Amino acid sequence: MAILPAVLRPGAPMASLSRALRVAAARPHQSPTRGLGPCNLSSASGPTAEKSVPYQRTLKEGQGTSVVAQGPSRPLPSTANVVVIGGGSLGCQTLYHLAKLGMSGAVLLERERLTSGTTWHTAGLLWQLRPSDVEVELLAHTRRVVSRELEEETGLHTGWIQNGGLFIASNRQRLDEYKRLMSLGKAYGVESHVLSPAETKTLYPLMNVDDLYGTLYVPHDGTMDPAGTCITLARAASARGAQVIENCPVTGIRVWTDDFGVRRVAGVETQHGSIQTPCVVNCAGVWASAVGRMAGVKVPLVAMHHAYVVTERIEGIQNMPNVRDHDASVYLRLQGDALSVGGYEANPIFWEEVSDKFAFGLFDLDWEVFTQHIEGAINRVPVLEKTGIKSTVCGPESFTPDHKPLMGEAPEVRGFFLGCGFNSAGMMLGGGCGQELAHWIIHGRPEKDMHGYDIRRFHHSLTDHPRWIRERSHESYAKNYSVVFPYDEPLAGRNMRRDPLHEELLEQGCVFQERHGWERPGWFHPQGPAPVLQYDYYGAYGSRAHEDYAYGRLLADEYTFDFPPHHDTIKKECLACRGAAAVFDMSYFGKFYLVGLDARKAADWLFSADVSRPPGSTVYTCMLNRRGGTESDLTVSRLAPSHQASPLAPAFEGDGYYLAVGGAVAQHNWSHITTVLQDQKFRCQLIDSSEDLGMVSIQGPARLCSPPMRNQDPGRPSAAGSCTQPQKSLGQKDG
């Protein structure tokens, strides 16, 4: 177990933040040879002694001896229409919205007590403005549920406090980002104001504004109480017929295979019996990967320590808004007459061995890691330098490769849904995401465009790749407070999927972008190659940050909301294509074959255009869902049946089609088509040849390309988009 300085242990004499900073600086630094990623402290294997958290109540009160040994809080039903696993924010919100949408027979199983995993110690902040319009809508729904609807339904107060939120801009680009957020908020009815430094000082007298360009003030932001919210959600769900069963650990998921070879959920096993059900919702947070393994489902997330400290009383802090100082990577949460101080550091500690016995537990705080937040907090609110520390709160949280939640039906097992990996934002996104997940389960899809949260956004080769998950999750955590620029690219988890032309293009100065694991050609740098190097963790964990990194420099130049420097380079490339045919490497596209006796029926169901043309024809079309909505656009080429496979087509009987879909949505397209084939029971096969084939697109004036394809409708785009010559594939083995 990590040893805290005596003055910082629970129950020890009060220490100021400046004292903590000096103690941390005096501690000997750990050896950089401890390895990339984890911080191998013994505290990573289990909880510490009891510590207080800054809430008036938690659900562990009166617990006494272990209640798990006493059995479930109520008898298990033999059957259920839906079983939600996990009694944290997402589990309770999902159960509540399932019941509210009329789903009968909904059951929530919690291995210990509600909120006992990670929800109980969360800071509970709710910021209404995010860079995504969908997230703004999700946050708005959470706020409605917590601040108004639950209290109207139950008569119980959830603990919601509306004290406002304040975003700090220490540079011009950050202020520009906030102005964009304010414009987005106006479209969705979120009141916000850009304040000058002087206006900020008037609003928050204790704040240092000398280094500010301005702030963004959102008066209706606030704070949620985890225990109060989850208690009220459970009460409201139970009133609508749902069941909440605590002290009931899940030990297994039963899966069966139907006559078409499709794996489906059959039931849930617990220490106290089993429940027959066709639908399971994995809301297990940090433990979601373990629950996924019970059903053979890959859940790409990692567990990390996430911490904040609670100060002693601060005179004059009452009723102040919560603060996010993104450039200092720190937040200040109002806690009555005190503050909670936390943030996102570049060297978070990974929790390597997630214990299934961990409940209402915390880790000792590593002050060497936390020091950077203290510096930022003292700079922003100088009175903190002499303010004492009341308690430390360091608990586990789950984080994902792109810092977005994992939601939707798993591609491996029908009826197995995910609602996990919320990157410490489960409280604020819980209401909106719980509603969408409930709608997804009942109606087969969410109401809103949740593609960015859908588990099917990741290629199957990445979701169980430890290095990719670890690197990308670390970078997403470390950059959580970074400005969201439109042309940014990840540095972590690169070079996972490369096409046959990669090295050739790299030598020609190609600057690659990452999409769906693929290294996709972006633009060409006139000064030569700029390869993507192995991830350096930004110099954390004793790793050495790359020096003179050409790709990193080019990426940094693109950190702007204006036209990036490479805009003129692309302009020259485009102008050159007007007078000559151009060849584009599109090997990152998904390349599927839809073949079999019912392939034509499947194509008629899936695609908006008539693709049943003579063999050799290519049609550009949309792919639809059962509501008539658009899932994607793609090109479909008709194939002639053959009993002998070739390098460019499989052997098949009946009808056959070659599908070329965008690389960034290939896994989503694959999963959507597979789901349709299963639900409609079409007798055909979907074959993924994305890794086996390359693809080039010839584009330019028609007179410079090959003659038009036969049977193509006049004016209809061909597979290449603007050229009458269809896309052509290159066998990877042949280069």
XYZ file of C-alpha atoms in Angstrom:
735
model
C 0.000 0.000 0.000
C 1.313 3.442 -0.843
C 2.417 5.439 2.206
C 1.015 8.929 2.645
C 2.956 11.634 4.476
C 1.790 11.690 8.090
C 0.176 15.095 7.720
C -1.955 13.830 4.834
C -3.344 10.625 6.286
C -7.023 10.508 7.195
C -7.446 11.764 10.724
C -4.007 13.364 10.784
C -3.524 17.104 11.415
C -4.753 19.391 8.647
C -2.287 20.054 5.796
C -2.505 22.908 3.324
C -2.321 22.395 -0.435
C 1.012 24.213 -0.511
C 2.321 21.857 2.185
C 1.163 18.877 0.142
C 2.978 20.315 -2.855
C 6.247 20.621 -0.920
C 5.943 17.120 0.542
C 5.301 15.634 -2.885
C 8.276 17.479 -4.356
C 10.523 16.172 -1.571
C 9.587 12.541 -2.117
C 12.120 10.507 -4.105
C 10.929 9.917 -7.647
C 10.212 6.320 -8.555
C 12.443 4.616 -11.031
C 11.437 5.120 -14.665
C 12.045 1.431 -15.217
C 8.638 0.601 -13.730
C 7.371 0.175 -17.294
C 5.032 1.962 -19.651
C 1.478 2.362 -18.517
C 0.975 0.982 -15.038
C 2.300 2.372 -11.814
C 3.089 -0.841 -9.943
C 2.037 0.283 -6.499
C 0.602 -2.232 -4.094
C -2.390 0.068 -3.690
C -3.412 -0.918 -7.194
C -4.465 -4.358 -6.000
C -7.015 -3.419 -3.373
C -8.780 -0.745 -1.376
C -7.312 1.199 1.487
C -8.783 1.736 4.893
C -12.061 3.645 5.173
C -12.014 7.287 4.117
C -14.746 9.872 4.119
C -16.221 11.224 0.888
C -17.797 14.646 0.507
C -21.457 13.647 0.583
C -23.982 13.912 3.369
C -24.990 10.325 2.826
C -23.757 7.231 1.022
C -25.454 3.885 0.570
C -22.843 2.100 2.694
C -24.200 3.625 5.900
C -25.322 1.068 8.433
C -23.762 -1.715 6.424
C -21.976 -3.351 9.311
C -20.772 -6.815 8.419
C -20.718 -8.024 4.856
C -24.224 -8.111 3.480
C -23.236 -10.197 0.460
C -23.096 -13.305 2.646
C -26.677 -12.649 3.813
C -28.102 -13.271 0.353
C -30.022 -11.125 -2.116
C -32.203 -8.269 -0.913
C -35.245 -9.981 -2.450
C -35.987 -13.338 -4.125
C -34.870 -13.715 -7.729
C -37.584 -14.065 -10.377
C -37.288 -17.134 -12.579
C -37.660 -15.071 -15.752
C -37.197 -11.467 -16.852
C -37.521 -9.566 -20.095
C -34.361 -7.562 -19.356
C -31.641 -7.985 -16.731
C -29.478 -4.936 -16.023
C -26.143 -5.800 -14.387
C -24.704 -3.044 -12.200
C -26.357 -0.630 -9.786
C -24.430 2.536 -10.536
C -25.596 5.631 -12.351
C -26.033 3.949 -15.754
C -27.689 0.832 -14.391
C -30.231 2.810 -12.370
C -30.912 5.260 -15.212
C -31.369 2.433 -17.733
C -33.744 0.536 -15.447
C -35.742 3.706 -14.766
C -36.117 4.527 -18.457
C -36.970 0.923 -19.384
C -39.802 1.034 -16.859
C -40.858 4.504 -17.996
C -41.058 3.316 -21.629
C -43.370 0.487 -20.555
C -40.975 -2.456 -20.390
C -42.336 -5.024 -17.931
C -40.192 -7.648 -16.253
C -37.079 -5.485 -15.931
C -34.629 -6.518 -13.209
C -31.443 -4.864 -11.921
C -28.800 -7.030 -10.242
C -26.149 -5.383 -8.069
C -23.386 -7.501 -6.562
C -23.214 -5.363 -3.418
C -25.176 -2.174 -2.747
C -26.307 0.489 -5.224
C -23.418 2.841 -6.195
C -20.838 0.631 -4.395
C -18.482 0.375 -7.393
C -17.403 3.751 -8.799
C -20.559 5.877 -8.669
C -20.518 6.484 -4.911
C -17.315 8.547 -4.957
C -17.848 10.459 -8.204
C -17.687 14.251 -8.170
C -21.182 14.452 -9.703
C -20.564 17.496 -11.892
C -22.937 18.365 -14.736
C -21.703 20.688 -17.490
C -24.359 21.300 -20.135
C -22.076 22.339 -22.993
C -19.916 19.865 -24.926
C -18.500 20.044 -28.486
C -21.089 17.503 -29.730
C -24.722 18.441 -30.377
C -25.826 14.918 -29.425
C -24.040 15.183 -26.080
C -25.697 18.546 -25.403
C -29.076 16.836 -25.853
C -28.060 13.908 -23.636
C -26.871 16.247 -20.888
C -30.066 18.283 -21.115
C -32.138 15.166 -20.511
C -30.032 14.172 -17.505
C -30.550 17.615 -16.038
C -34.326 17.437 -16.560
C -34.551 14.027 -14.900
C -32.381 14.886 -11.905
C -33.484 18.465 -11.292
C -37.225 18.115 -11.911
C -38.819 14.899 -13.152
C -37.670 12.505 -10.422
C -38.783 14.821 -7.640
C -42.171 15.281 -9.325
C -42.612 11.511 -9.608
C -41.398 10.439 -6.177
C -41.486 13.482 -3.933
C -37.832 12.807 -3.107
C -35.042 15.342 -3.541
C -32.169 13.916 -5.585
C -29.561 16.257 -4.140
C -29.359 18.444 -7.264
C -27.664 21.813 -6.664
C -27.728 24.492 -9.350
C -24.724 26.709 -8.725
C -23.582 27.284 -12.315
C -20.427 26.436 -14.225
C -17.457 28.510 -15.311
C -14.988 27.535 -18.068
C -11.596 29.277 -17.953
C -9.847 30.535 -21.120
C -6.131 31.237 -20.685
C -5.454 31.688 -24.399
C -7.178 32.934 -27.538
C -7.826 29.494 -29.026
C -9.552 28.334 -25.856
C -11.797 31.394 -25.878
C -12.645 30.717 -29.536
C -13.637 27.186 -28.552
C -15.903 28.530 -25.816
C -17.573 30.923 -28.237
C -18.336 27.941 -30.455
C -19.822 26.138 -27.459
C -21.962 29.163 -26.647
C -23.285 29.239 -30.234
C -24.092 25.536 -30.053
C -25.821 26.052 -26.728
C -28.056 28.754 -28.162
C -29.421 26.285 -30.705
C -30.458 23.961 -27.853
C -31.694 26.554 -25.399
C -28.705 26.406 -23.037
C -28.098 29.824 -21.514
C -24.432 30.842 -21.481
C -22.371 34.029 -21.456
C -18.796 34.872 -22.412
C -17.387 37.048 -19.618
C -14.409 39.391 -19.573
C -11.755 38.951 -16.854
C -13.280 41.835 -14.930
C -16.785 40.344 -15.121
C -15.361 37.006 -14.036
C -13.760 38.629 -10.990
C -17.102 40.148 -10.042
C -18.802 36.753 -10.315
C -15.996 34.848 -8.514
C -14.089 37.289 -6.249
C -11.593 34.663 -5.027
C -10.374 33.877 -8.540
C -7.091 35.055 -10.056
C -8.004 36.558 -13.441
C -4.662 38.167 -14.331
C -3.833 35.511 -16.952
C -7.322 35.133 -18.432
C -8.637 35.993 -21.888
C -12.169 35.417 -20.678
C -14.544 32.775 -19.347
C -17.726 30.973 -20.376
C -20.432 31.097 -17.713
C -23.355 28.637 -17.788
C -25.698 29.603 -14.930
C -27.812 26.431 -14.983
C -24.965 23.937 -14.605
C -24.770 22.191 -11.272
C -23.906 19.229 -9.103
C -25.601 15.869 -8.556
C -25.513 13.662 -5.466
C -24.769 10.051 -6.508
C -26.543 8.348 -3.616
C -29.573 10.621 -3.709
C -29.931 10.276 -7.469
C -29.618 6.481 -7.567
C -31.949 5.966 -4.582
C -34.598 8.078 -6.280
C -34.135 6.359 -9.650
C -34.516 2.937 -8.032
C -37.624 4.085 -6.152
C -39.204 5.488 -9.331
C -38.365 2.358 -11.364
C -39.785 0.073 -8.653
C -43.008 2.079 -8.610
C -43.380 1.226 -12.308
C -42.905 -2.504 -11.733
C -39.132 -2.948 -12.101
C -37.167 -4.907 -9.507
C -33.886 -3.907 -7.851
C -31.997 -6.801 -6.264
C -28.863 -6.002 -4.264
C -26.226 -8.351 -2.787
C -26.525 -10.648 -5.799
C -23.244 -11.110 -7.722
C -23.548 -12.360 -11.301
C -21.382 -15.409 -11.972
C -22.215 -16.214 -15.587
C -24.200 -15.438 -18.731
C -25.930 -18.306 -20.537
C -25.710 -18.121 -24.333
C -27.318 -20.412 -26.905
C -26.815 -20.812 -30.673
C -29.908 -20.854 -32.892
C -30.471 -22.836 -36.106
C -28.802 -20.121 -38.172
C -25.633 -20.180 -36.062
C -26.461 -16.932 -34.250
C -25.390 -16.675 -30.598
C -28.089 -15.238 -28.336
C -28.488 -14.466 -24.623
C -30.434 -17.137 -22.733
C -30.063 -16.261 -19.057
C -28.052 -14.956 -16.133
C -26.403 -17.059 -13.429
C -25.876 -15.686 -9.913
C -24.636 -17.013 -6.592
C -28.268 -17.352 -5.536
C -29.927 -18.808 -8.607
C -30.538 -18.091 -12.276
C -32.865 -15.875 -14.299
C -34.018 -16.836 -17.774
C -33.867 -13.761 -20.045
C -33.293 -12.878 -23.712
C -31.618 -9.565 -22.899
C -28.744 -8.502 -20.653
C -27.451 -4.932 -20.201
C -23.843 -4.664 -19.037
C -23.680 -1.541 -16.834
C -20.893 -2.907 -14.655
C -18.479 0.023 -15.086
C -14.914 -0.959 -14.211
C -16.064 -4.595 -14.063
C -17.733 -4.514 -17.499
C -14.876 -6.395 -19.175
C -15.268 -9.297 -16.745
C -19.018 -9.427 -17.342
C -18.407 -9.313 -21.094
C -16.064 -12.291 -20.909
C -18.866 -14.340 -19.332
C -20.696 -14.128 -22.683
C -17.691 -14.027 -25.018
C -18.098 -10.273 -25.626
C -15.080 -7.982 -25.936
C -15.350 -4.749 -23.921
C -12.486 -2.352 -24.781
C -11.874 -0.329 -21.633
C -9.247 0.042 -18.915
C -9.471 0.906 -15.220
C -7.495 3.839 -13.831
C -7.163 5.678 -10.550
C -9.030 8.991 -10.634
C -8.727 11.382 -7.724
C -9.706 14.632 -6.080
C -9.090 16.231 -2.693
C -11.599 18.037 -0.496
C -10.469 21.221 1.238
C -11.333 22.634 4.615
C -13.755 25.539 4.879
C -13.021 28.554 2.638
C -14.505 31.893 3.634
C -16.395 33.494 0.752
C -16.602 30.374 -1.463
C -20.286 29.696 -0.760
C -22.596 29.746 -3.813
C -19.688 30.061 -6.252
C -19.994 28.213 -9.603
C -18.051 25.064 -10.361
C -14.888 25.778 -12.350
C -13.152 23.979 -15.189
C -9.688 25.330 -15.993
C -8.986 23.226 -19.070
C -5.508 24.587 -19.756
C -4.428 23.739 -16.202
C -6.294 20.406 -16.484
C -8.073 21.008 -13.196
C -11.645 21.395 -11.944
C -12.932 23.045 -8.757
C -16.262 21.705 -7.498
C -18.199 23.631 -4.894
C -18.656 21.482 -1.789
C -20.787 23.563 0.556
C -18.262 25.956 2.066
C -15.282 24.050 0.636
C -13.912 22.911 -2.732
C -13.154 19.556 -4.325
C -10.045 19.785 -6.525
C -9.305 17.245 -9.254
C -8.313 16.852 -12.888
C -6.743 14.714 -15.583
C -3.018 14.092 -15.509
C -0.620 12.773 -18.143
C 0.499 9.844 -15.985
C -2.607 8.220 -14.468
C -2.168 4.967 -12.562
C -3.670 1.894 -14.226
C -5.551 -0.551 -11.987
C -4.040 -3.756 -13.303
C -5.919 -6.402 -11.327
C -9.545 -5.396 -10.934
C -10.896 -7.098 -7.826
C -14.460 -8.411 -7.803
C -14.498 -7.890 -4.014
C -13.957 -4.132 -4.286
C -16.959 -2.221 -2.881
C -17.134 1.268 -1.350
C -13.341 1.249 -1.479
C -10.693 3.859 -2.240
C -6.972 3.895 -2.969
C -4.313 5.937 -1.263
C -3.635 9.073 -3.266
C -0.293 9.219 -5.082
C 0.783 12.801 -4.451
C 3.543 12.592 -7.034
C 0.840 12.112 -9.675
C -1.626 14.600 -8.190
C 0.828 17.484 -7.704
C 0.145 19.110 -11.082
C -3.489 19.707 -10.154
C -2.495 21.486 -6.939
C -0.322 23.931 -8.863
C -3.138 24.761 -11.267
C -5.704 25.094 -8.480
C -3.550 27.460 -6.411
C -2.866 29.611 -9.464
C -6.584 29.926 -10.193
C -7.798 30.387 -6.580
C -4.798 31.645 -4.570
C -6.519 31.259 -1.188
C -6.084 27.496 -1.630
C -2.374 27.866 -0.919
C -3.172 28.245 2.772
C -6.285 26.069 2.844
C -6.219 22.729 4.605
C -7.026 19.338 3.086
C -9.997 17.647 4.719
C -9.873 14.338 2.832
C -8.577 12.629 -0.284
C -10.761 10.592 -2.642
C -8.991 8.265 -5.092
C -11.146 5.596 -6.665
C -11.307 3.521 -9.834
C -12.952 4.722 -13.041
C -13.262 3.093 -16.466
C -11.861 4.749 -19.588
C -12.193 3.897 -23.280
C -9.929 4.314 -26.354
C -11.781 7.393 -27.666
C -13.117 8.785 -24.372
C -16.675 7.983 -25.394
C -19.049 5.476 -23.780
C -19.592 1.937 -25.015
C -23.252 1.399 -25.854
C -25.525 -0.744 -27.969
C -25.849 -4.407 -28.835
C -22.579 -6.329 -28.911
C -21.741 -7.771 -32.341
C -20.734 -11.124 -30.821
C -23.996 -11.989 -29.015
C -27.553 -10.898 -29.807
C -29.381 -9.558 -26.795
C -26.202 -8.510 -24.978
C -26.160 -4.713 -24.623
C -23.448 -2.431 -23.312
C -23.870 0.677 -21.180
C -20.417 1.185 -19.724
C -17.059 2.933 -20.150
C -18.255 6.452 -19.334
C -14.839 7.968 -18.591
C -15.886 9.419 -15.206
C -18.910 11.127 -16.838
C -21.488 8.475 -15.975
C -23.470 10.767 -13.698
C -23.797 13.642 -16.149
C -24.446 11.488 -19.233
C -26.431 8.834 -17.379
C -29.915 10.239 -17.910
C -29.578 10.853 -21.635
C -27.699 7.632 -22.314
C -30.012 5.597 -20.083
C -32.981 6.827 -22.097
C -31.309 6.063 -25.438
C -30.187 2.619 -24.271
C -33.704 1.773 -23.109
C -35.107 2.884 -26.473
C -32.390 0.828 -28.217
C -33.412 -2.307 -26.311
C -37.152 -1.900 -26.844
C -37.249 -0.553 -30.416
C -34.030 -1.944 -31.886
C -32.243 1.401 -32.199
C -31.832 4.650 -30.238
C -33.852 7.767 -30.956
C -30.781 9.956 -31.476
C -27.738 9.445 -33.678
C -25.595 7.420 -31.277
C -23.056 6.143 -33.837
C -20.282 7.835 -31.876
C -21.185 5.754 -28.809
C -22.089 2.495 -30.571
C -19.709 -0.346 -29.637
C -19.719 -1.267 -33.337
C -17.612 1.820 -34.115
C -14.477 -0.227 -33.307
C -13.116 -2.866 -35.651
C -13.191 -6.337 -34.131
C -9.406 -6.664 -34.487
C -8.959 -3.724 -32.085
C -11.465 -4.449 -29.325
C -9.305 -7.175 -27.773
C -5.892 -5.720 -28.665
C -4.315 -4.836 -25.265
C -1.682 -2.404 -26.582
C -4.140 -0.459 -28.720
C -6.727 -0.221 -25.928
C -4.128 0.837 -23.364
C -2.375 3.432 -25.521
C -5.519 5.017 -26.895
C -7.238 5.078 -23.499
C -4.200 6.760 -21.967
C -4.023 9.422 -24.657
C -7.759 10.082 -24.448
C -7.479 10.496 -20.672
C -4.421 12.755 -20.852
C -6.027 14.958 -23.550
C -9.483 15.109 -21.984
C -9.196 18.851 -21.330
C -7.366 19.672 -24.559
C -8.920 21.993 -27.129
C -10.930 19.926 -29.624
C -9.492 20.958 -32.989
C -11.144 19.790 -36.221
C -7.953 18.350 -37.738
C -6.510 16.532 -34.722
C -5.254 12.964 -35.003
C -4.256 10.450 -32.316
C -0.610 9.579 -31.748
C -1.424 6.437 -29.768
C -2.360 3.052 -31.185
C -1.163 3.836 -34.687
C -0.008 1.567 -37.537
C -2.471 -1.148 -36.551
C -3.809 -1.655 -40.091
C -1.756 -0.686 -43.150
C -2.579 -1.276 -46.782
C -0.332 -2.626 -49.583
C 0.628 0.866 -50.770
C 1.531 2.264 -47.351
C 5.326 2.271 -47.662
C 5.222 3.602 -51.208
C 2.976 6.487 -50.200
C 5.025 7.209 -47.078
C 8.175 7.623 -49.157
C 6.294 10.121 -51.335
C 5.613 12.300 -48.278
C 2.118 11.074 -47.449
C 0.811 12.344 -44.100
C -1.478 9.629 -42.770
C -4.682 9.927 -40.764
C -6.120 7.195 -38.565
C -9.587 5.833 -39.285
C -10.934 2.609 -37.812
C -7.376 1.426 -37.162
C -6.356 2.048 -40.786
C -3.563 4.409 -41.748
C -5.454 6.453 -44.338
C -3.721 8.830 -46.786
C -4.490 12.416 -45.829
C -2.283 14.754 -47.851
C 1.272 14.932 -49.164
C 4.004 16.890 -47.430
C 6.400 18.427 -49.987
C 9.379 18.152 -47.600
C 9.407 14.361 -47.500
C 8.342 11.455 -45.268
C 6.696 12.022 -41.881
C 6.236 8.530 -40.393
C 4.064 7.879 -37.339
C 6.336 6.591 -34.563
C 5.613 4.273 -31.662
C 3.562 5.951 -28.937
C 5.744 7.668 -26.325
C 3.057 8.299 -23.657
C 3.959 12.005 -23.898
C 7.043 11.281 -21.816
C 5.101 9.738 -18.914
C 6.042 6.586 -16.981
C 9.734 7.138 -17.571
C 9.393 6.893 -21.339
C 11.336 9.331 -23.476
C 9.273 11.751 -25.508
C 10.099 11.822 -29.211
C 12.409 14.618 -30.275
C 12.342 16.238 -33.702
C 9.150 14.309 -34.501
C 8.142 15.364 -38.019
C 4.595 13.960 -37.826
C 4.061 15.567 -34.425
C 5.188 18.961 -35.751
C 2.846 18.753 -38.728
C -0.017 17.788 -36.442
C 0.722 20.677 -34.066
C 0.608 23.102 -36.989
C -2.971 21.991 -37.634
C -4.172 22.946 -34.147
C -6.321 25.811 -35.392
C -9.948 26.675 -36.133
C -8.827 28.481 -39.287
C -7.639 26.826 -42.489
C -4.696 24.575 -41.560
C -1.285 25.124 -43.178
C -1.739 22.116 -45.460
C -4.862 23.726 -46.980
C -2.801 25.270 -49.803
C -1.061 21.950 -50.416
C -4.388 20.199 -50.891
C -5.549 23.051 -53.121
C -2.634 22.399 -55.471
C -3.399 18.666 -55.463
C -7.050 19.320 -56.371
C -6.195 21.753 -59.150
C -3.740 19.254 -60.612
C -6.523 16.644 -60.763
C -8.721 18.863 -62.942
C -6.570 18.405 -65.985
C -5.423 14.828 -65.429
C -6.727 11.569 -64.055
C -5.723 10.922 -60.448
C -5.281 7.653 -58.582
C -6.377 7.566 -54.935
C -5.450 4.830 -52.462
C -8.714 3.791 -50.807
C -7.580 0.492 -49.343
C -8.894 1.556 -45.935
C -12.426 1.067 -47.302
C -14.411 -1.910 -46.112
C -14.621 -4.574 -48.817
C -17.432 -7.083 -48.339
C -19.014 -9.808 -50.462
C -22.732 -10.528 -50.081
C -23.347 -13.907 -51.733
C -25.835 -16.753 -51.651
C -29.291 -17.918 -52.642
C -31.062 -14.993 -50.907
C -28.432 -12.340 -51.642
C -30.781 -10.542 -54.063
C -33.581 -10.459 -51.473
C -31.120 -9.101 -48.919
C -29.911 -6.445 -51.362
C -33.487 -5.368 -52.105
C -34.141 -5.057 -48.367
C -30.897 -3.213 -47.567
C -30.295 -0.773 -50.416
C -32.378 2.170 -51.606
C -31.361 1.759 -55.273
C -32.002 -1.206 -57.544
C -28.647 -3.001 -57.539
C -29.838 -6.108 -59.401
C -28.177 -5.076 -62.636
C -26.176 -7.271 -65.024
C -22.853 -8.603 -63.669
C -20.163 -5.933 -63.875
C -22.546 -3.075 -63.057
C -21.773 -0.762 -60.166
C -24.384 1.346 -58.373
C -23.924 4.072 -55.797
C -26.662 3.721 -53.166
C -27.746 4.265 -49.594
C -28.146 1.465 -47.076
C -31.354 1.669 -45.059
C -32.626 0.432 -41.700
C -36.051 -0.970 -40.934
C -37.453 2.492 -40.249
C -36.372 3.680 -43.698
C -33.560 5.753 -42.265
C -30.092 5.906 -43.797
C -27.301 3.875 -42.204
C -24.609 4.734 -44.751
C -23.784 5.234 -48.411
C -21.733 2.765 -50.412
C -21.141 1.271 -53.854
C -22.525 -2.127 -54.824
C -21.143 -4.103 -57.775
C -23.005 -7.108 -59.188
C -20.949 -10.308 -59.526
C -21.407 -13.277 -61.815
C -21.743 -16.635 -59.996
C -18.748 -18.930 -60.159
C -17.864 -22.357 -58.771
C -14.199 -21.405 -58.568
C -12.826 -18.695 -56.297
C -10.463 -16.064 -57.681
C -8.180 -13.527 -55.946
C -10.935 -10.939 -56.378
C -14.121 -12.912 -55.678
C -15.234 -15.982 -53.735
C -16.964 -19.009 -55.239
C -20.732 -18.887 -54.741
C -24.115 -19.981 -56.052
C -27.105 -17.726 -56.505
C -26.518 -13.995 -56.494
C -23.462 -12.033 -55.459
C -22.482 -8.424 -54.758
C -19.240 -6.641 -53.954
C -19.719 -3.828 -51.397
C -17.261 -0.954 -50.926
C -17.989 1.062 -47.771
C -16.202 3.901 -45.988
C -13.383 2.694 -43.767
C -14.423 4.738 -40.736
C -17.837 3.033 -40.615
C -16.917 -0.400 -41.951
C -17.541 -2.254 -38.682
C -20.863 -0.500 -38.212
C -21.901 -1.458 -41.765
C -20.784 -5.034 -41.237
C -22.777 -5.303 -38.009
C -25.873 -3.694 -39.524
C -25.889 -6.032 -42.533
C -25.255 -9.047 -40.299
C -28.160 -8.059 -38.033
C -30.506 -7.733 -41.017
C -29.476 -11.111 -42.416
C -30.102 -12.721 -39.017
C -33.428 -11.005 -38.337
C -34.815 -11.621 -41.840
C -33.329 -15.132 -41.987
C -31.839 -14.581 -45.431
C -29.886 -17.564 -46.727
C -26.729 -15.786 -47.749
C -23.251 -15.048 -46.500
C -21.381 -11.824 -45.763
C -17.616 -12.138 -46.301
C -15.131 -9.515 -45.082
C -12.113 -9.183 -47.400
C -10.969 -5.785 -46.130
C -7.611 -7.130 -44.934
C -7.011 -9.204 -48.081
C -7.594 -6.594 -50.773
C -6.286 -3.155 -51.532
C -8.267 -0.583 -53.488
C -7.465 2.346 -55.757
C -9.904 4.873 -57.159
C -9.261 6.495 -60.543
C -10.856 9.946 -60.683
C -10.776 12.841 -63.090
C -12.305 14.081 -66.356
C -14.207 11.346 -68.152
C -12.138 11.740 -71.322
C -9.010 10.772 -69.404
C -10.475 7.686 -67.724
C -11.501 4.360 -69.183
C -14.776 4.127 -71.154
C -18.004 4.096 -69.125
C -19.273 0.838 -67.678
C -22.071 -0.779 -69.603
C -25.615 -0.531 -68.229
C -24.810 2.383 -65.938
C -27.577 4.975 -65.695
C -26.590 8.334 -67.190
C -25.554 10.779 -64.521
C -25.378 8.150 -61.729
C -22.021 8.260 -59.931
C -19.893 5.190 -60.360
C -17.938 3.435 -57.632
C -15.169 5.994 -57.907
C -17.539 8.876 -57.221
C -16.645 11.410 -59.927
C -15.202 9.074 -62.539
C -16.963 6.646 -64.851
C -14.370 3.966 -64.159
C -15.309 1.707 -61.219
C -13.051 1.183 -58.235
C -10.543 -1.566 -58.756
C -9.049 -3.876 -56.174
C -5.485 -5.044 -55.855
C -4.674 -8.352 -54.276
C -2.589 -7.652 -51.193
C -0.216 -10.514 -51.808
C 0.524 -9.164 -55.271
C 0.949 -5.585 -53.967
